[in-house]
Amino acid sequence: GYPNNIIVQNNTPLTLNVTYPAPSALGCSGYIDIKSGSSVDMGTMPYSLNSGTDLTIAGTLTLSTASGGDLNVGRNWNRTGTFVQNNRNVTFNGSQDGVLTATGGQLFSFVYLNKSTKTAKLTLASEVTVTDEIGFTAGTLDLATNGKFCTLLSTSTKTARIAQSNSVNTAFNYGTGNTGQFIIQRYVPAKRAWRLMSPPVSGSNATISQAWQEGMAFDYATTGTQASDTLSAGYATHITGGTIS
């Protein structure tokens, strides 16, 4: 049958899809709780693991190395242990509001919001960083309540992207000032060259000066030279050649 809750404890190492291959998705209607010292490894299971409500990782959770071995979480994400994603999808679904809490912040490769209604929320209580893709099908992402950031990472090897998403069935709660926002990175090699880049296309902080330089240009008006500039030290991207962006 389909259990209500699953608890893995007493330093138990649990590997799925080995002696008895999974015939379909595994999971429970309630919570999955992996205690400290215990582990769950999906192995090569080609089906998803589903937590109807909360997922607590105090031990170790390793997702499948096979396509289709994804993870669905219906409510809260609580991680103090180790999470190995193996480039599988993590989807927050269900009708209940959820809160994401993770020690040191949570790193996802592929993560999606697909709640049953637009008003069902996922609230970030910890920072989230995405290395590959984030997508929004339905639900509300709340960045405002705890002032947490969601960062789309960009490195020399790859840049995170936003999947095709549904603007009608999704919403976002943003913080005020420099809190509770998306951070969209763009890796730039250490080479002087032309770059095709732009500031945000809309919003109150839409100019290059506001979005990239935090409103701080080189203080030519006071110093007359770049070398003696102190006003803009430590402020975001420095663009030489003038004070207007």
Coordinates of C-alpha atoms in Angstrom, one line a residue, residues 43-153:
G43 CA 20.1 4.3 -7.0
T44 CA 19.0 3.9 -10.7
M45 CA 15.3 4.1 -10.0
P46 CA 13.6 5.6 -13.1
Y47 CA 10.5 6.8 -11.2
S48 CA 9.9 9.7 -8.9
L49 CA 10.0 9.9 -5.1
N50 CA 7.0 11.8 -3.7
S51 CA 6.6 13.4 -0.3
G52 CA 3.0 14.4 0.1
T53 CA 3.7 17.0 2.8
D54 CA 7.1 17.7 4.4
L55 CA 10.6 16.5 3.5
T56 CA 13.2 16.6 6.3
I57 CA 16.8 15.7 5.5
A58 CA 18.9 15.5 8.6
G59 CA 20.8 12.5 7.1
T60 CA 21.5 12.1 3.4
L61 CA 19.2 12.0 0.4
T62 CA 20.6 11.0 -3.0
L63 CA 18.4 11.2 -6.0
S64 CA 18.5 8.7 -8.9
T65 CA 21.1 8.7 -11.5
A66 CA 18.5 7.6 -14.1
S67 CA 16.1 9.9 -16.0
G68 CA 12.7 10.1 -14.4
G69 CA 14.1 9.6 -10.9
D70 CA 12.9 13.0 -9.7
L71 CA 11.7 14.4 -6.4
N72 CA 8.3 16.0 -5.6
V73 CA 7.6 17.8 -2.3
G74 CA 4.1 18.8 -1.3
R75 CA 4.8 21.3 1.5
N76 CA 7.9 22.0 3.5
W77 CA 11.6 21.5 2.7
N78 CA 13.8 21.1 5.8
R79 CA 17.5 20.3 5.3
T80 CA 20.3 20.2 7.8
G81 CA 22.0 17.2 6.3
T82 CA 23.2 16.3 2.8
F83 CA 21.2 16.5 -0.5
V84 CA 22.7 15.0 -3.7
Q85 CA 20.5 15.9 -6.7
N86 CA 22.3 14.2 -9.5
N87 CA 20.7 16.7 -12.0
R88 CA 17.2 15.3 -11.4
N89 CA 14.2 17.6 -11.1
V90 CA 12.9 18.9 -7.8
T91 CA 9.3 20.0 -8.0
F92 CA 7.3 21.7 -5.2
N93 CA 3.7 20.7 -5.9
G94 CA 0.4 20.1 -4.0
S95 CA -2.2 22.5 -2.6
Q96 CA -0.6 23.5 0.7
D97 CA 1.7 26.4 1.5
G98 CA 5.3 25.4 2.1
V99 CA 8.5 26.9 3.6
L100 CA 12.0 26.1 2.4
T101 CA 14.7 26.0 5.1
A102 CA 18.2 24.7 4.5
T103 CA 21.4 25.1 6.5
G104 CA 23.8 27.3 4.6
G105 CA 21.2 27.8 1.8
Q106 CA 20.0 25.4 -0.8
L107 CA 21.7 24.6 -4.1
F108 CA 19.5 23.1 -6.9
S109 CA 20.4 22.1 -10.4
F110 CA 16.8 21.8 -11.7
V111 CA 13.9 23.1 -9.6
Y112 CA 10.3 23.9 -10.4
L113 CA 7.1 25.4 -8.8
N114 CA 4.0 23.6 -9.8
K115 CA 1.3 24.1 -7.1
S116 CA -2.3 23.2 -7.6
T117 CA -3.4 26.8 -7.4
K118 CA -1.8 30.2 -8.0
T119 CA -2.3 31.3 -4.4
A120 CA -0.5 28.2 -2.9
K121 CA 2.9 29.6 -1.7
L122 CA 6.5 28.4 -1.4
T123 CA 8.2 30.8 1.1
L124 CA 12.0 31.0 1.2
A125 CA 13.4 31.0 4.7
S126 CA 16.9 30.3 3.3
E127 CA 18.7 31.5 0.2
V128 CA 18.3 29.4 -3.0
T129 CA 20.9 29.1 -5.8
V130 CA 20.1 27.4 -9.1
T131 CA 22.9 26.1 -11.4
D132 CA 20.8 24.9 -14.4
E133 CA 17.1 25.7 -14.6
I134 CA 14.2 27.1 -12.6
G135 CA 10.6 27.0 -13.9
F136 CA 7.2 28.3 -12.7
T137 CA 4.0 26.5 -13.8
A138 CA 1.6 27.5 -10.9
G139 CA 1.9 28.9 -7.4
T140 CA 3.4 31.9 -5.6
L141 CA 7.1 32.2 -4.7
D142 CA 7.4 34.3 -1.6
L143 CA 10.8 36.1 -1.4
A144 CA 9.5 38.9 0.8
T145 CA 8.5 37.4 4.1
N146 CA 12.1 36.5 5.1
G147 CA 13.9 38.8 2.6
K148 CA 15.7 35.9 1.0
F149 CA 17.3 35.8 -2.5
C150 CA 17.0 33.3 -5.3
T151 CA 20.1 33.4 -7.4
L152 CA 20.5 32.1 -11.0
L153 CA 24.2 31.2 -11.0

